Tab-separated table of C-alpha atoms (C1' of nucleotides) in Angstrom:
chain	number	residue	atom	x	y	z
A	462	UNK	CA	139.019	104.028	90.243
A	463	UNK	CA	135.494	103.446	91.287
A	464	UNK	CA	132.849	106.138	91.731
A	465	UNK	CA	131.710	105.539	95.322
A	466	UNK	CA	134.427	103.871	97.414
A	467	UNK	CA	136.805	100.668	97.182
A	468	UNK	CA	135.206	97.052	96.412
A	469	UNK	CA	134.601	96.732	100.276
A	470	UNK	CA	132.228	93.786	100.195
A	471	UNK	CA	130.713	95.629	103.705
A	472	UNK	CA	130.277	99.312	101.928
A	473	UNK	CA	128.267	96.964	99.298
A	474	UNK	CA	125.807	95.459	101.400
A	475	UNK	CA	125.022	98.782	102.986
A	476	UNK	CA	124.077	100.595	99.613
A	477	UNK	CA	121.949	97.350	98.382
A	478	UNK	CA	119.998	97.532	101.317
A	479	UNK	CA	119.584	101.040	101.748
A	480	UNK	CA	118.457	100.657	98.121
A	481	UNK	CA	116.441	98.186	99.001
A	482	UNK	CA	114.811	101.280	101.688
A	483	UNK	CA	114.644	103.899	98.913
A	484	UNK	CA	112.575	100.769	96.549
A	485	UNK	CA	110.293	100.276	99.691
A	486	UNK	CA	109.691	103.543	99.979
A	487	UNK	CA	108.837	104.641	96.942
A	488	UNK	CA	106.490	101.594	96.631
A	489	UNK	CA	104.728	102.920	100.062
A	490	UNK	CA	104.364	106.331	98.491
A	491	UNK	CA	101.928	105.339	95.752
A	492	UNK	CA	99.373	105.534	98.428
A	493	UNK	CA	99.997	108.466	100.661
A	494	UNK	CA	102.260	111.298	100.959
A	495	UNK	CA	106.299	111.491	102.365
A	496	UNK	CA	104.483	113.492	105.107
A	497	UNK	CA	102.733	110.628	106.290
A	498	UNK	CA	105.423	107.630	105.926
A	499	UNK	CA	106.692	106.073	108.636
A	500	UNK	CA	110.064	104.577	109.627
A	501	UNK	CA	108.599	101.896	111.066
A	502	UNK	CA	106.395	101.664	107.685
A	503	UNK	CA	109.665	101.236	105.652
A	504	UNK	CA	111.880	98.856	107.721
A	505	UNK	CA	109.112	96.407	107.816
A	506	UNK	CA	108.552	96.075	104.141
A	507	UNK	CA	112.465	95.932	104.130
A	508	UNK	CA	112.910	93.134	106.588
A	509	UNK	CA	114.887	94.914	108.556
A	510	UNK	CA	115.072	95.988	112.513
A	511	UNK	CA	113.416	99.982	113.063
A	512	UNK	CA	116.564	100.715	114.765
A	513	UNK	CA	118.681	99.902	111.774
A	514	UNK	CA	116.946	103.121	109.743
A	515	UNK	CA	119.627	105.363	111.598
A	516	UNK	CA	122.430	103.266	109.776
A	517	UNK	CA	121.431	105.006	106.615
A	518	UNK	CA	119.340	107.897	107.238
A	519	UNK	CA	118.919	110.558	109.509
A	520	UNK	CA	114.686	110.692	109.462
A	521	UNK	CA	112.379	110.315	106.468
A	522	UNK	CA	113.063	114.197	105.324
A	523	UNK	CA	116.678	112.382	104.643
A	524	UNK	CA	115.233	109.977	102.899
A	525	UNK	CA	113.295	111.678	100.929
A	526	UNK	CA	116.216	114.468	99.424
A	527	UNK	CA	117.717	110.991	98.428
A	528	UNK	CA	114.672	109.859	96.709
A	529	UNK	CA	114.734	112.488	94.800
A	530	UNK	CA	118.413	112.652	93.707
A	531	UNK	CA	116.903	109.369	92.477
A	532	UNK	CA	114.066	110.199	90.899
A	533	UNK	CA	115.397	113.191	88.968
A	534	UNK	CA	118.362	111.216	87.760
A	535	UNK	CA	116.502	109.330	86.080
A	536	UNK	CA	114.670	112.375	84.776
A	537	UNK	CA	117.727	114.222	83.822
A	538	UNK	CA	118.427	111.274	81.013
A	539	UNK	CA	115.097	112.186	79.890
A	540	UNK	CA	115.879	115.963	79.569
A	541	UNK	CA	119.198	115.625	77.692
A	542	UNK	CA	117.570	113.570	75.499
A	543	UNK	CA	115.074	115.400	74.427
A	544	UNK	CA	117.770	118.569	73.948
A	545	UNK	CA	119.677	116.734	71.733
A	546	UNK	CA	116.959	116.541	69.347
A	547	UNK	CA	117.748	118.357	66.117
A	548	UNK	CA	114.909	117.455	63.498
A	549	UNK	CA	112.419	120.150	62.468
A	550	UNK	CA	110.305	121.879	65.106
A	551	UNK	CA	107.055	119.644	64.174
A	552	UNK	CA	108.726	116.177	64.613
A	553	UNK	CA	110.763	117.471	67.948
A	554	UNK	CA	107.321	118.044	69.159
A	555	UNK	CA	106.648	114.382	68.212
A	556	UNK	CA	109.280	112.477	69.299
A	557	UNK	CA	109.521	114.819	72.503
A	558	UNK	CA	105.613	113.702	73.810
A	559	UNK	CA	106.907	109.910	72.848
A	560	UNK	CA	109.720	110.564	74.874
A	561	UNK	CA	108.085	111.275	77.791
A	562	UNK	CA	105.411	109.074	77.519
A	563	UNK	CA	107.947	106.144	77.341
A	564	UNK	CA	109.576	107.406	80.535
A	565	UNK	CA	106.346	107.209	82.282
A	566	UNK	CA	105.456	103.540	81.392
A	567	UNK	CA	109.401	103.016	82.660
A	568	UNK	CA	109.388	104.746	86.066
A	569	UNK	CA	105.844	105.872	86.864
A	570	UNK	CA	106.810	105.740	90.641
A	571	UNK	CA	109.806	108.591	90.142
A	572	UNK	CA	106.768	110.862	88.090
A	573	UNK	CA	104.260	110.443	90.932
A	574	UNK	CA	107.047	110.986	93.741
A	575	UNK	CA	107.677	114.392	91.964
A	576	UNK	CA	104.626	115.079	91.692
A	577	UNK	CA	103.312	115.048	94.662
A	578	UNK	CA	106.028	116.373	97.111
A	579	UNK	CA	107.125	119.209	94.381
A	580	UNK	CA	104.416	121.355	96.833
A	581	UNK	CA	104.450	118.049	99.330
A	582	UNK	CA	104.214	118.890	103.230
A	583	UNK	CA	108.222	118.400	103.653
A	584	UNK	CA	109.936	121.787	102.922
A	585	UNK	CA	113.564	119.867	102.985
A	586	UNK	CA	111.901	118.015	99.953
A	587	UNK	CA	110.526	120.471	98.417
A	588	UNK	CA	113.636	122.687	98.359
A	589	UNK	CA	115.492	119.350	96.304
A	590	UNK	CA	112.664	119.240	94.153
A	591	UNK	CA	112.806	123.207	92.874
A	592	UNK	CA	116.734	123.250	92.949
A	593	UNK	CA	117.070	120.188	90.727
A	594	UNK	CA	114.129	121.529	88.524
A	595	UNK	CA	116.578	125.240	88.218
A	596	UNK	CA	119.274	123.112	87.009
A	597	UNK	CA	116.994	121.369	84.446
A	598	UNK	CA	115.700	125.183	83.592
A	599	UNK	CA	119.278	126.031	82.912
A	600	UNK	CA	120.332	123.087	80.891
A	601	UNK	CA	117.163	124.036	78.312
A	602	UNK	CA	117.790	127.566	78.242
A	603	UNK	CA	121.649	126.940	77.615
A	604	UNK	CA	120.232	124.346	74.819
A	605	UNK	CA	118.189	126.919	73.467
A	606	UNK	CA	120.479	129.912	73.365
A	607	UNK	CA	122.674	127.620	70.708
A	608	UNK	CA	120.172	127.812	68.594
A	609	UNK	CA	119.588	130.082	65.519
A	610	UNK	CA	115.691	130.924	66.622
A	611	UNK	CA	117.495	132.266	69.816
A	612	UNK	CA	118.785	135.024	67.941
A	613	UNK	CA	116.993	138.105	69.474
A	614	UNK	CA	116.458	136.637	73.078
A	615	UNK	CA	117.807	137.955	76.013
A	616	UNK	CA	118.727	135.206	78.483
A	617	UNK	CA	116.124	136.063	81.077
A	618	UNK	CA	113.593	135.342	77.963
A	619	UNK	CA	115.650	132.406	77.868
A	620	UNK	CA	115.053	131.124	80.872
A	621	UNK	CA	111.080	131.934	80.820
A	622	UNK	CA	110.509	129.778	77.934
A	623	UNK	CA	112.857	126.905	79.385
A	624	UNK	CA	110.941	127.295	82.410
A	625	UNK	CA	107.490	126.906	80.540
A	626	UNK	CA	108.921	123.996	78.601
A	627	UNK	CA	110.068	122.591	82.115
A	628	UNK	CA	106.811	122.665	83.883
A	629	UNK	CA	104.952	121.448	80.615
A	630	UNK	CA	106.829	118.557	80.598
A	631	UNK	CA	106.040	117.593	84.478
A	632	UNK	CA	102.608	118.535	83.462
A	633	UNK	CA	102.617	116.611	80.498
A	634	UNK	CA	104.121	113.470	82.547
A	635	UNK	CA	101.490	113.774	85.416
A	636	UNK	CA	99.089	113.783	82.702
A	637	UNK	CA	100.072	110.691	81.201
A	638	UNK	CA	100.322	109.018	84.688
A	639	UNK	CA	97.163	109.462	85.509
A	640	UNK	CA	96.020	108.276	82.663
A	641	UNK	CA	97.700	105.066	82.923
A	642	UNK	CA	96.081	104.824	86.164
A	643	UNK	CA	92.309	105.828	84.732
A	644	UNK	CA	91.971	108.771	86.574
A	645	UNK	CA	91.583	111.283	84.016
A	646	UNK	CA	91.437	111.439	79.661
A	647	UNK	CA	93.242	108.660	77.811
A	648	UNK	CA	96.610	108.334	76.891
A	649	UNK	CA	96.386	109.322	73.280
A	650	UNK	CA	94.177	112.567	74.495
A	651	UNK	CA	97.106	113.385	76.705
A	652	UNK	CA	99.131	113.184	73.607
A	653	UNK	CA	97.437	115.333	71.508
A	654	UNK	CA	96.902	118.072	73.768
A	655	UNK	CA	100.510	117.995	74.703
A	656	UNK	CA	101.370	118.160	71.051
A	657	UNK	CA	98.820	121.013	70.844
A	658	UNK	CA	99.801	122.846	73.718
A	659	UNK	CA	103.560	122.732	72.302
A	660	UNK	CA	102.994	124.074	68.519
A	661	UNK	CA	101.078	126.915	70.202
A	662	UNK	CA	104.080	127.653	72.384
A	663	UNK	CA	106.358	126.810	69.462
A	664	UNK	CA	104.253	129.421	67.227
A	665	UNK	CA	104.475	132.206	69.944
A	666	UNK	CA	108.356	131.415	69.695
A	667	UNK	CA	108.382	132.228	65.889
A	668	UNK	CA	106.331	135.722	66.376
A	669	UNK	CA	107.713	136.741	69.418
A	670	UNK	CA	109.435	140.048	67.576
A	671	UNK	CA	108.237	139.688	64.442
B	266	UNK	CA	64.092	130.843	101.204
B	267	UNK	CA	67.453	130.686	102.926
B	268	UNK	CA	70.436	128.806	100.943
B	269	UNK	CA	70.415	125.928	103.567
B	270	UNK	CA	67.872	124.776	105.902
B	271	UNK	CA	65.737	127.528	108.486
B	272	UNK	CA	66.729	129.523	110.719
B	273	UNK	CA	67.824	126.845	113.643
B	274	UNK	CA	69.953	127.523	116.843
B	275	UNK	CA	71.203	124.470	116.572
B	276	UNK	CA	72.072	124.185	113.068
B	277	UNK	CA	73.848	127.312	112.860
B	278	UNK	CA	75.508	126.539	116.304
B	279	UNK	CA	76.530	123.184	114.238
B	280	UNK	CA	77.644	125.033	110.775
B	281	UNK	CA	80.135	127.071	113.107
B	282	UNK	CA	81.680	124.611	114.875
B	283	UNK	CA	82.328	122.621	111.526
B	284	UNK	CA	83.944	125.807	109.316
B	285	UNK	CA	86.008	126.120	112.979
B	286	UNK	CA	87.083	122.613	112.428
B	287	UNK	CA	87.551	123.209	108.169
B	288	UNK	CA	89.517	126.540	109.095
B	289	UNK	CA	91.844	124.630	111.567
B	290	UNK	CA	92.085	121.786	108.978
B	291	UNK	CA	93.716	124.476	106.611
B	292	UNK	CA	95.768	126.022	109.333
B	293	UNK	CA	97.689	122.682	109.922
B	294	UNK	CA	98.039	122.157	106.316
B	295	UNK	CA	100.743	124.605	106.164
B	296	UNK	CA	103.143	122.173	107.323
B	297	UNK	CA	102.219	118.520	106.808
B	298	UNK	CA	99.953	117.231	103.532
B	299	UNK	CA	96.257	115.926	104.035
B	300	UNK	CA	97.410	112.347	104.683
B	301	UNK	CA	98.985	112.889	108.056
B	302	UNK	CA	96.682	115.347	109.199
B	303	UNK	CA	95.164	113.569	112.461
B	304	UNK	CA	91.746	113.553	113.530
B	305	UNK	CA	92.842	114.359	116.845
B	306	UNK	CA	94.885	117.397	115.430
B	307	UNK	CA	91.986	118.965	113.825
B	308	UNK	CA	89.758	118.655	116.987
B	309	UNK	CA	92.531	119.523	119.663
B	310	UNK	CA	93.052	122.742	116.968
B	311	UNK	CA	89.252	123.511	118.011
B	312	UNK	CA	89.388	122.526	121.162
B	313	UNK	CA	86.262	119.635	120.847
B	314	UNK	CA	86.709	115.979	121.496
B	315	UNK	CA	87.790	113.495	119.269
B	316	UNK	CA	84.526	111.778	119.344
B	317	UNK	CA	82.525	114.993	118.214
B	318	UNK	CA	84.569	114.826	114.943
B	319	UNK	CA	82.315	112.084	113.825
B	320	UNK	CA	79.352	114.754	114.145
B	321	UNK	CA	80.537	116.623	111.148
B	322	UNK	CA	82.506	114.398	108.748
B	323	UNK	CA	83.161	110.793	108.233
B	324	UNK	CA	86.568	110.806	108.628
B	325	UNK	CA	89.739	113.287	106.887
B	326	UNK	CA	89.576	112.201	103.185
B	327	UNK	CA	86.000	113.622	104.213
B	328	UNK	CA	86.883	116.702	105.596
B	329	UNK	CA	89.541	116.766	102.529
B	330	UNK	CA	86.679	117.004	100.198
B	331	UNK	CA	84.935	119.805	101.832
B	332	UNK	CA	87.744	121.782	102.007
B	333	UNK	CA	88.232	121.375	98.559
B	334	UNK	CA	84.710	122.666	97.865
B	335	UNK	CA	85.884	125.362	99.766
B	336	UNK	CA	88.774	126.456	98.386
B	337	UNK	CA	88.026	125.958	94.873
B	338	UNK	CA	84.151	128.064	95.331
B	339	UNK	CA	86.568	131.034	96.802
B	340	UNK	CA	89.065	130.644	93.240
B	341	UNK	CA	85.894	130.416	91.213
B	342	UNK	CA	85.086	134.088	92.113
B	343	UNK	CA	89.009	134.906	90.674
B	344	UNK	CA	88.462	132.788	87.138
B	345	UNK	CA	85.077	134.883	86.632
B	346	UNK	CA	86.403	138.114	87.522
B	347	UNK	CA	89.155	137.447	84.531
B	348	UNK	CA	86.480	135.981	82.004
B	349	UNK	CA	84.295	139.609	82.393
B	350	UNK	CA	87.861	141.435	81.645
B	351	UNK	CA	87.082	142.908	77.941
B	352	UNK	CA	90.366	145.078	77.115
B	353	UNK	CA	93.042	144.419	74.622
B	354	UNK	CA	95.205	141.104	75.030
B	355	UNK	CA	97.784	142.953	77.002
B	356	UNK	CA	95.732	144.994	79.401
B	357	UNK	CA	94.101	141.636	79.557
B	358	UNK	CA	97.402	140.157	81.115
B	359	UNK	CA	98.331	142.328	82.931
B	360	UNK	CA	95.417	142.713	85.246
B	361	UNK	CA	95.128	138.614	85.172
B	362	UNK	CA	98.485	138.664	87.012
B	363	UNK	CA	97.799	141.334	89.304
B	364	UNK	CA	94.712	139.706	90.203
B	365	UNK	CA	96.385	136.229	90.644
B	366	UNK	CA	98.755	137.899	92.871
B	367	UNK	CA	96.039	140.060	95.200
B	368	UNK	CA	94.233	136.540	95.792
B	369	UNK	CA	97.210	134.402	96.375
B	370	UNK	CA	97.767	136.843	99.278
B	371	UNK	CA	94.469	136.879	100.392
B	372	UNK	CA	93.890	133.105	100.637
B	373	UNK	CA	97.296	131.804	100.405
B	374	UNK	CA	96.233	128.490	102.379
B	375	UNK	CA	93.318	127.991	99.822
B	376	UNK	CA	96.386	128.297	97.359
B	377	UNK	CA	98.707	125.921	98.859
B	378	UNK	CA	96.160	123.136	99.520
B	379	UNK	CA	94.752	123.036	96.329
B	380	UNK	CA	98.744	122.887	95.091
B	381	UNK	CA	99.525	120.060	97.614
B	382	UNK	CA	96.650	117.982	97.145
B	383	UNK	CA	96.079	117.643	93.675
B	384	UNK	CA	98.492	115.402	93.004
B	385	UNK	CA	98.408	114.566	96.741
B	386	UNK	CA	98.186	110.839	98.714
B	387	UNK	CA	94.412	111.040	99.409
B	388	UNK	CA	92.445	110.226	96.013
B	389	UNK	CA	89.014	111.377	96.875
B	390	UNK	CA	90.371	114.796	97.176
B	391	UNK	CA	92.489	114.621	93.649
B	392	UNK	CA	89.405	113.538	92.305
B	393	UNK	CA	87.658	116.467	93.645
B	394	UNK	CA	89.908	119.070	92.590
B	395	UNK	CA	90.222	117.399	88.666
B	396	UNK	CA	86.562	117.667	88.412
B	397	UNK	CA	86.111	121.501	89.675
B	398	UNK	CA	89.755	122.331	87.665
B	399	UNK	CA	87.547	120.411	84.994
B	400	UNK	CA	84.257	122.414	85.405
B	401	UNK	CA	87.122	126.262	85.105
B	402	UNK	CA	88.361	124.812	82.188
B	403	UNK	CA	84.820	124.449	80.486
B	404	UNK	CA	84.103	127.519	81.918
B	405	UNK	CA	87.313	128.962	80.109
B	406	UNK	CA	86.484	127.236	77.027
B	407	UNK	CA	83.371	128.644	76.859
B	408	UNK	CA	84.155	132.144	77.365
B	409	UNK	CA	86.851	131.821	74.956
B	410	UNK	CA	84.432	130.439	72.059
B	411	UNK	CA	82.469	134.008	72.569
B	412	UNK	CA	85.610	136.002	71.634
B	413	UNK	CA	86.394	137.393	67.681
B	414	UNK	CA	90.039	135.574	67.783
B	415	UNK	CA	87.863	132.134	67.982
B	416	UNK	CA	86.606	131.846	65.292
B	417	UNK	CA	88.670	128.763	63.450
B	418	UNK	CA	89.040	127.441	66.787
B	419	UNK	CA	87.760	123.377	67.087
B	420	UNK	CA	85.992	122.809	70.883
B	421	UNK	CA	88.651	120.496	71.298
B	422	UNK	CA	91.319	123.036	70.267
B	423	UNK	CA	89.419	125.273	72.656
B	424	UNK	CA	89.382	122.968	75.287
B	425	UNK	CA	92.979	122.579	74.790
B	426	UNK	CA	93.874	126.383	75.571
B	427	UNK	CA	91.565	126.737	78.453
B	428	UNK	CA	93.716	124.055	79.848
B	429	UNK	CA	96.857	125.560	79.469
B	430	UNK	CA	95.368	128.896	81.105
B	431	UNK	CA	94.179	127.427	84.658
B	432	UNK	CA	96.940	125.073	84.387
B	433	UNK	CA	99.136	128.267	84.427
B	434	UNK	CA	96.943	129.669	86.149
B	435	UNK	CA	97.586	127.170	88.838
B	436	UNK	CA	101.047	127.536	88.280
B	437	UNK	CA	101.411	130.872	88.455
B	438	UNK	CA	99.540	131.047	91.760
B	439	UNK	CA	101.460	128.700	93.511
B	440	UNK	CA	104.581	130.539	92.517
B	441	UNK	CA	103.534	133.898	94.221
B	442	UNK	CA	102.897	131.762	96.986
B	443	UNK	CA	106.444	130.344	97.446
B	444	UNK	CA	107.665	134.450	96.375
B	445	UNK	CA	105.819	135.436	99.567
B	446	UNK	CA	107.010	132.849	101.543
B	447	UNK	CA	111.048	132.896	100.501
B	448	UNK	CA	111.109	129.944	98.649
B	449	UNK	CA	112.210	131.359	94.997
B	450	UNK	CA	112.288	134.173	93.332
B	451	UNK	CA	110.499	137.578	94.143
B	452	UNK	CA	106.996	138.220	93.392
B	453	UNK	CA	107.658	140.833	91.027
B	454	UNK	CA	110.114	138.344	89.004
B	455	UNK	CA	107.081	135.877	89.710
B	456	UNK	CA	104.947	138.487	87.863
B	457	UNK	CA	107.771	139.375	84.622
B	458	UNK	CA	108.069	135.650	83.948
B	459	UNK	CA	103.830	135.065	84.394
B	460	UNK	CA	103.174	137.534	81.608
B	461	UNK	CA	106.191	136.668	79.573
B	462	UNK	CA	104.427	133.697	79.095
B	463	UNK	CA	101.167	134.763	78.585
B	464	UNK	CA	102.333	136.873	76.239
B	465	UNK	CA	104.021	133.992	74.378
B	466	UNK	CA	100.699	131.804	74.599
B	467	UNK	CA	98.781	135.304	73.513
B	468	UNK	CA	101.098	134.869	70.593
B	469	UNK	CA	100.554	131.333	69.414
B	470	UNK	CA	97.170	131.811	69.825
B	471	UNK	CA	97.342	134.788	67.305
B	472	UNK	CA	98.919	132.824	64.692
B	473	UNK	CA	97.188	129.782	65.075
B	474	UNK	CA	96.201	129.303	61.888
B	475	UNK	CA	97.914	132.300	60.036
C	862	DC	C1'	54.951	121.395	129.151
C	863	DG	C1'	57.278	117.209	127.920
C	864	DC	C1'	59.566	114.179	124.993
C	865	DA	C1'	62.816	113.286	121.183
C	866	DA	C1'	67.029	114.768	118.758
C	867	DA	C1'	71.599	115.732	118.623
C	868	DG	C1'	76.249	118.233	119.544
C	869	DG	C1'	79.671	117.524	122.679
C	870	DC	C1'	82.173	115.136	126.767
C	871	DA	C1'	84.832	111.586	129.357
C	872	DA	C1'	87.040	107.408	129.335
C	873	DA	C1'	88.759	103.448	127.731
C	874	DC	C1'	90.613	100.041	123.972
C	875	DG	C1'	94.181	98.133	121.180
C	876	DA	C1'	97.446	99.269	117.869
C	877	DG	C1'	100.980	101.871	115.887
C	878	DT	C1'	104.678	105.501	116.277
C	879	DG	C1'	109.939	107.461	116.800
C	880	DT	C1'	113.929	106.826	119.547
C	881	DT	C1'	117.289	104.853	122.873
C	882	DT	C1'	120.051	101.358	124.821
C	883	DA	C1'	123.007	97.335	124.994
C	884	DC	C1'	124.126	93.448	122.222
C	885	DT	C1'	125.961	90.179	118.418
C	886	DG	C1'	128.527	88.644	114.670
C	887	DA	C1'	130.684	89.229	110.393
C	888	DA	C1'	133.849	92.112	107.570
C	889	DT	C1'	137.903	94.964	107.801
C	890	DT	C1'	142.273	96.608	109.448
C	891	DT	C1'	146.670	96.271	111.756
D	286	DA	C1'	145.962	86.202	114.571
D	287	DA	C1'	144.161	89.692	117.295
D	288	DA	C1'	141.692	94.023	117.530
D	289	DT	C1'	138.372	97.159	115.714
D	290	DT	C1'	134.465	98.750	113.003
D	291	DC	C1'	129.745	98.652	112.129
D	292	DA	C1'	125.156	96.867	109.832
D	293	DG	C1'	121.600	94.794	111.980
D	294	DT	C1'	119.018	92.792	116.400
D	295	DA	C1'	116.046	92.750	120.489
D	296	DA	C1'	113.596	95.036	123.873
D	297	DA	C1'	111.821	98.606	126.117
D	298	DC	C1'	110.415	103.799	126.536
D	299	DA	C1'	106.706	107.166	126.432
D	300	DC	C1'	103.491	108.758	123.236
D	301	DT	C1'	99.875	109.483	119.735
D	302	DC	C1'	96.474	107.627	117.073
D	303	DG	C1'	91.328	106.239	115.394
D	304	DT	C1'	87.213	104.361	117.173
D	305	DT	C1'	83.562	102.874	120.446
D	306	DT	C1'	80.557	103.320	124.375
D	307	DG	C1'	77.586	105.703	127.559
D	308	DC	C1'	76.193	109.965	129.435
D	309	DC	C1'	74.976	114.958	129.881
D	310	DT	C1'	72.785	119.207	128.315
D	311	DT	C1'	70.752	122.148	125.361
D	312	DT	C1'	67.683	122.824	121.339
D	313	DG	C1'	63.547	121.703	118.688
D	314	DC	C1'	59.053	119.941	117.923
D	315	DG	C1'	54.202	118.413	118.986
DNA sequence: CGCAAAGGCAAACGAGTGTTTACTGAATTT
DNA sequence: AAATTCAGTAAACACTCGTTTGCCTTTGCG
């Protein structure tokens, strides 16, 4: 059986060029914000009629809860990834910057997207954004309680640190986009101080009854 | 001498209508990001003419800039105000959080702009607000090299942990902010999980080189 | 006093917006 | 083979937008 549907050669062409829509879309947002895309905007770099949005999405708040199912797929490869890790602490904090640098250079469109509507101007986005980011939380806490450092910490300690490595790793991302781009340090600073940043953490981890 | 330019009927007349017209600005921000904000908005908000817009600013990305100044000269009063607090580390954090949490609800559009727009669609503004998020950290830095605990500490490790305080700082902010506004979890869970990590960073930092 | 400066107004411009309606033609079903 | 479904079209709708032009009125300066 097939995930979505039967072959239907018409159910085909309808996801190919409503993927073509999410593609344009995300292209468009490089420049401005979801707030500020237009309908019109995307159907044109499509090819397609305006009216022939409505045949895949209700208005670009619809749009963009799809774009980030998208977007955070992609991510969530990332995350499971990096959990499945199981080398010393020093070279998980190595491989895990690499990591993430690599999925920057591969989808830096996804990064910015998440970036910039995680406190964007479209709640509907916003809410996708923070609920797919919880899940993420709880996948690294769940990670974490397996392990033997995890000994003496309660879950809702648990969850705190998988939240700080959560948001350090958007950070870290950002970081490393914008350096691509120029606008801030370079790409090996961002590196370092992500390493940095994670040792200290790691370090608070090892002391935090002892 | 007076900050500005003399006294001037006409230039204080001037200043007026202009914060009325930055003040607006942030009001409509609550819903929509910086790039769809309307020229026409901002002066129907004020109830001017379109055409008198050009009096004051160039066009938004202009405006955008100024408010920035704006926002980030009223958070510049918060970062000194926790630089001058001299008690033990966890006093320390505790009235860091509290503070965070009395200014978030004092400016809470100051909060959410600066949130929304710095990885936002206009780049003048997410230029602005790297360079004065920049000039805290240096600030940070600073203050940091005056304290005992510093004293193995490189400038660039230095550099590094003032980052990771106004980024959390940042962070933390903008969580209160969704607390107070539904979106998540309660501000006093906000609070538990801001000084849980504090505490954790307070931590590394101790045993940085132990 | 009288003239220059300047904030704000009124009106018009061309261009772009979201949404609706009736339609066409190919893929699917019966 | 006929009937139905439906992605995409074409055209029109009523707005909103940023920008320009000329004018009015008050403030400021010599």
């Amino acid at each position: 059986m097939s995930r979505t549907t039967a072959p239907g050669l018409r159910e085909a062409r309808k996801q190919q060029t409503r993927q073509s829509m999410l593609d344009a879309a995300l292209g468009l947002l490089e420049e401005q914000s979801l707030s500020s895309l237009g309908l019109r905007e995307v159907t044109r770099a499509v090819g397609i009629t305006p009216a022939a949005f409505y045949r895949h999405f209700r208005d670009i708040p619809d749009l963009g809860v799809a774009l980030v199912e998208q977007a955070l797929g992609s991510l969530h490869t990332l995350v499971t990834s990096l959990l499945t890790e199981q080398d010393g602490a020093e070279e998980r904090i190595d491989t895990s910057v690499e990591l993430i640098q690599r999925y920057v250079r591969a989808h830096p469109a996804h990064v910015r997207f998440v970036a910039r509507e995680r406190y964007g101007g479209v709640r509907e986005v916003r809410l996708a954004i923070a609920a797919q980011l919880n899940l993420f939380t709880r996948e690294v806490a769940d990670a974490l309680s397996a392990e033997a450092a995890a000994k003496d910490w309660s879950p809702a300690e648990l969850h705190m640190l998988a939240g700080l490595f959560v948001d350090q790793m958007v950070l870290t991302a950002c970081a490393f986009l914008n350096a691509e781009l120029g606008e801030g340090p370079s790409p090996t600073e961002v590196a370092d101080t992500a390493r940095a940043r994670m040792r200290l953490v790691q370090l608070g981890r090892e002391h935090w009854r002892g």
